Amino acid sequence: MSRWLTRTKHWIGSTLQLPDDILLDLPRVTWIGSFLLHIENHKGLLKVEHQCIVVKVFDGLVEINGDSLQIQSMLQDEMTIKGNVSEIIYNRQQGGEGV
Amino acid sequence: MKPTLPGTIGVTVKGKGYPVVLQRLHQQSVVLHSITSSGEEEIHFYISLHELSHIRKAVFKTGCKVSLKKGTGLAYELENAFKFRSFILWLLIAIVIVMASTRFLWSVEMQGATPEIRQEVEIALRKLGFTPGTYKQSLPLENQLSPVLYKEVEQLSWMGLEWQGTKLIVHLKEKKGSTQTEKFPPSHIVAAKKGTIQSMQIESGQAVENVNSVVKKGQLIVSGLVGREEDKKPVPSKGVVMAETWYEVNVTVPDKLVRETLTGNYKRKWSLQLFNWTTPPVSFSRTSFEEAIEETKIDEIKVAGVHLPAQKKTIHIYETERTNTKVDRETAREVALKVAREEVLSLIGGSGSIKQEKFLHEQIDNGKVKLTIYFQAIEDIAKVQPFSEETRE
């Protein structure tokens, strides 16, 4: 997706007062307690380790750090991560699809 | 954690490029479960069996190694069921089932006696708990059972039980004898035919005629009134009176005989019968017969012990030959005698016999031989004639 299309979508969203995650293909992360993490609209996995999982999303990477992490299930655009999640880092990269 | 979906398989991907593999699988929208890292640059996940083919495409040219672990699920359970260890287990289970089932009664069979008694005993036994599928030990013993059965079934004189595995054979004997003869009313014995008495065997009653006396039809031979003049007692007469009787039989034999004989050639035709509809008969031989007789046979079609609504119809066609033979006098006599003898024997019944036979008259007329044959026979002429008390006076 080119940059001007993203900007246009942003502009339309702000003028029509629509939530951004509907217009854009943005991820939605639900963190339940410290043991369950639900990621919607993901774009795939980059790294799977016990301490660290990196998930690709529309405009960057989501890095999940913790202990004894495992992915319970990975569906088309939904993912459930189990384990002791201690932090989530959102690495934003311009242009979305770039990575 | 192992997901127990039908047919899931564990996959281990090892190599630097495993994210690429995951990416490709994601693009193919393959569902993965329990993704964990099982070592340095190594991940392990579960995938359903029918999506296994995607793995090969995903790994292509990434330099990763794939190893499959035995999975879980219905597909593998089935596979396990056919292994040797499970075979032994199934065998043991089967033996246990067979051994257990021998402890039950599966069928009851009646032997002996009349069908009516058998039916009565069957109903009585069912009332006492002898139904298929009951535990053998819970059934009453023979010495407990027999008095109950004798009471229930009046005509039964004896019964015995015999176990043949899971089958119970009940041997039965019905009551026979005196009870029935008492029902006979008092009666005389009269002659059924005209004849000369040859011998008499009287079981009960008072003989009126003697041996060698000639009796007419309906004449009293044995009286059912026994005793002195003053007090005579009515009894049912019983006995056999053998007497000499006479028969004249007229037989006509044609002097030409047309015989139909089988030549031995035959063919068959088959057709299928479904309810009332029959297919046209099919035959494999093309020969046709000038004169033939047909025989139809209908067979039920059975598949694994179940009758189908269709029947197989087989038509046998036998070739016949017609032969004309002229009958000479001697053969005509023989044939006539044979026919006449059979007729007389059917008239005089089983206990009688022919004593003498003689040709009385012979005549050839219009191509037919007419014969009159005289027979002298010995037969039982006793005929029971009941009488009531009032007609005695």
CSV table of C-alpha atoms in Angstrom, one decimal, chain A residues 31-98:
chain,number,residue,atom,x,y,z
A,31,TRP,CA,-3.8,-9.0,26.8
A,32,ILE,CA,-5.6,-11.1,29.4
A,33,GLY,CA,-3.8,-11.1,32.7
A,34,SER,CA,-0.2,-11.9,32.1
A,35,PHE,CA,-0.7,-15.3,30.6
A,36,LEU,CA,-2.8,-14.9,27.5
A,37,LEU,CA,-2.4,-12.7,24.5
A,38,HIS,CA,-4.8,-12.4,21.6
A,39,ILE,CA,-3.5,-10.8,18.4
A,40,GLU,CA,-5.9,-10.1,15.6
A,41,ASN,CA,-5.0,-9.0,12.1
A,42,HIS,CA,-1.5,-10.3,12.2
A,43,LYS,CA,0.6,-10.8,9.2
A,44,GLY,CA,2.7,-13.8,10.2
A,45,LEU,CA,5.5,-14.8,12.6
A,46,LEU,CA,9.1,-13.8,12.4
A,47,LYS,CA,10.6,-15.4,15.5
A,48,VAL,CA,9.5,-18.0,17.9
A,49,GLU,CA,11.6,-18.6,21.0
A,50,HIS,CA,10.8,-19.3,24.6
A,51,GLN,CA,11.7,-15.8,25.7
A,52,CYS,CA,10.7,-13.9,22.7
A,53,ILE,CA,8.1,-14.0,19.9
A,54,VAL,CA,8.0,-11.5,17.1
A,55,VAL,CA,4.8,-11.0,15.2
A,56,LYS,CA,4.5,-9.1,11.9
A,57,VAL,CA,1.6,-6.6,11.7
A,58,PHE,CA,0.4,-4.0,9.2
A,59,ASP,CA,2.8,-1.2,10.1
A,60,GLY,CA,5.6,-2.8,11.9
A,61,LEU,CA,6.5,-5.6,14.4
A,62,VAL,CA,5.1,-6.6,17.7
A,63,GLU,CA,7.7,-8.0,20.0
A,64,ILE,CA,6.5,-10.0,22.9
A,65,ASN,CA,9.0,-10.8,25.7
A,66,GLY,CA,8.3,-13.1,28.6
A,67,ASP,CA,8.9,-16.6,29.9
A,68,SER,CA,8.0,-20.0,28.4
A,69,LEU,CA,6.0,-18.5,25.6
A,70,GLN,CA,4.2,-20.7,23.1
A,71,ILE,CA,1.6,-20.0,20.4
A,72,GLN,CA,-1.5,-22.0,21.2
A,73,SER,CA,-3.0,-21.5,17.7
A,74,MET,CA,-2.4,-19.6,14.6
A,75,LEU,CA,-5.3,-19.0,12.3
A,76,GLN,CA,-5.6,-16.9,9.2
A,77,ASP,CA,-5.7,-13.6,11.0
A,78,GLU,CA,-5.9,-14.5,14.6
A,79,MET,CA,-3.3,-15.8,17.1
A,80,THR,CA,-3.3,-16.8,20.7
A,81,ILE,CA,-0.1,-16.7,22.7
A,82,LYS,CA,0.3,-18.4,26.1
A,83,GLY,CA,2.9,-18.0,28.7
A,84,ASN,CA,4.2,-15.4,31.2
A,85,VAL,CA,4.1,-12.2,29.1
A,86,SER,CA,6.1,-9.5,30.7
A,87,GLU,CA,6.3,-6.8,27.9
A,88,ILE,CA,5.1,-6.0,24.5
A,89,ILE,CA,7.1,-3.7,22.3
A,90,TYR,CA,5.5,-2.1,19.2
A,91,ASN,CA,8.1,-1.4,16.6
A,92,ARG,CA,6.4,1.0,14.1
A,93,GLN,CA,7.9,1.1,10.6
A,94,GLN,CA,6.7,3.5,8.0
A,95,GLY,CA,4.9,2.3,5.0
A,96,GLY,CA,3.3,-0.8,6.6
A,97,GLU,CA,4.1,-3.6,4.1
A,98,GLY,CA,7.8,-2.7,4.1
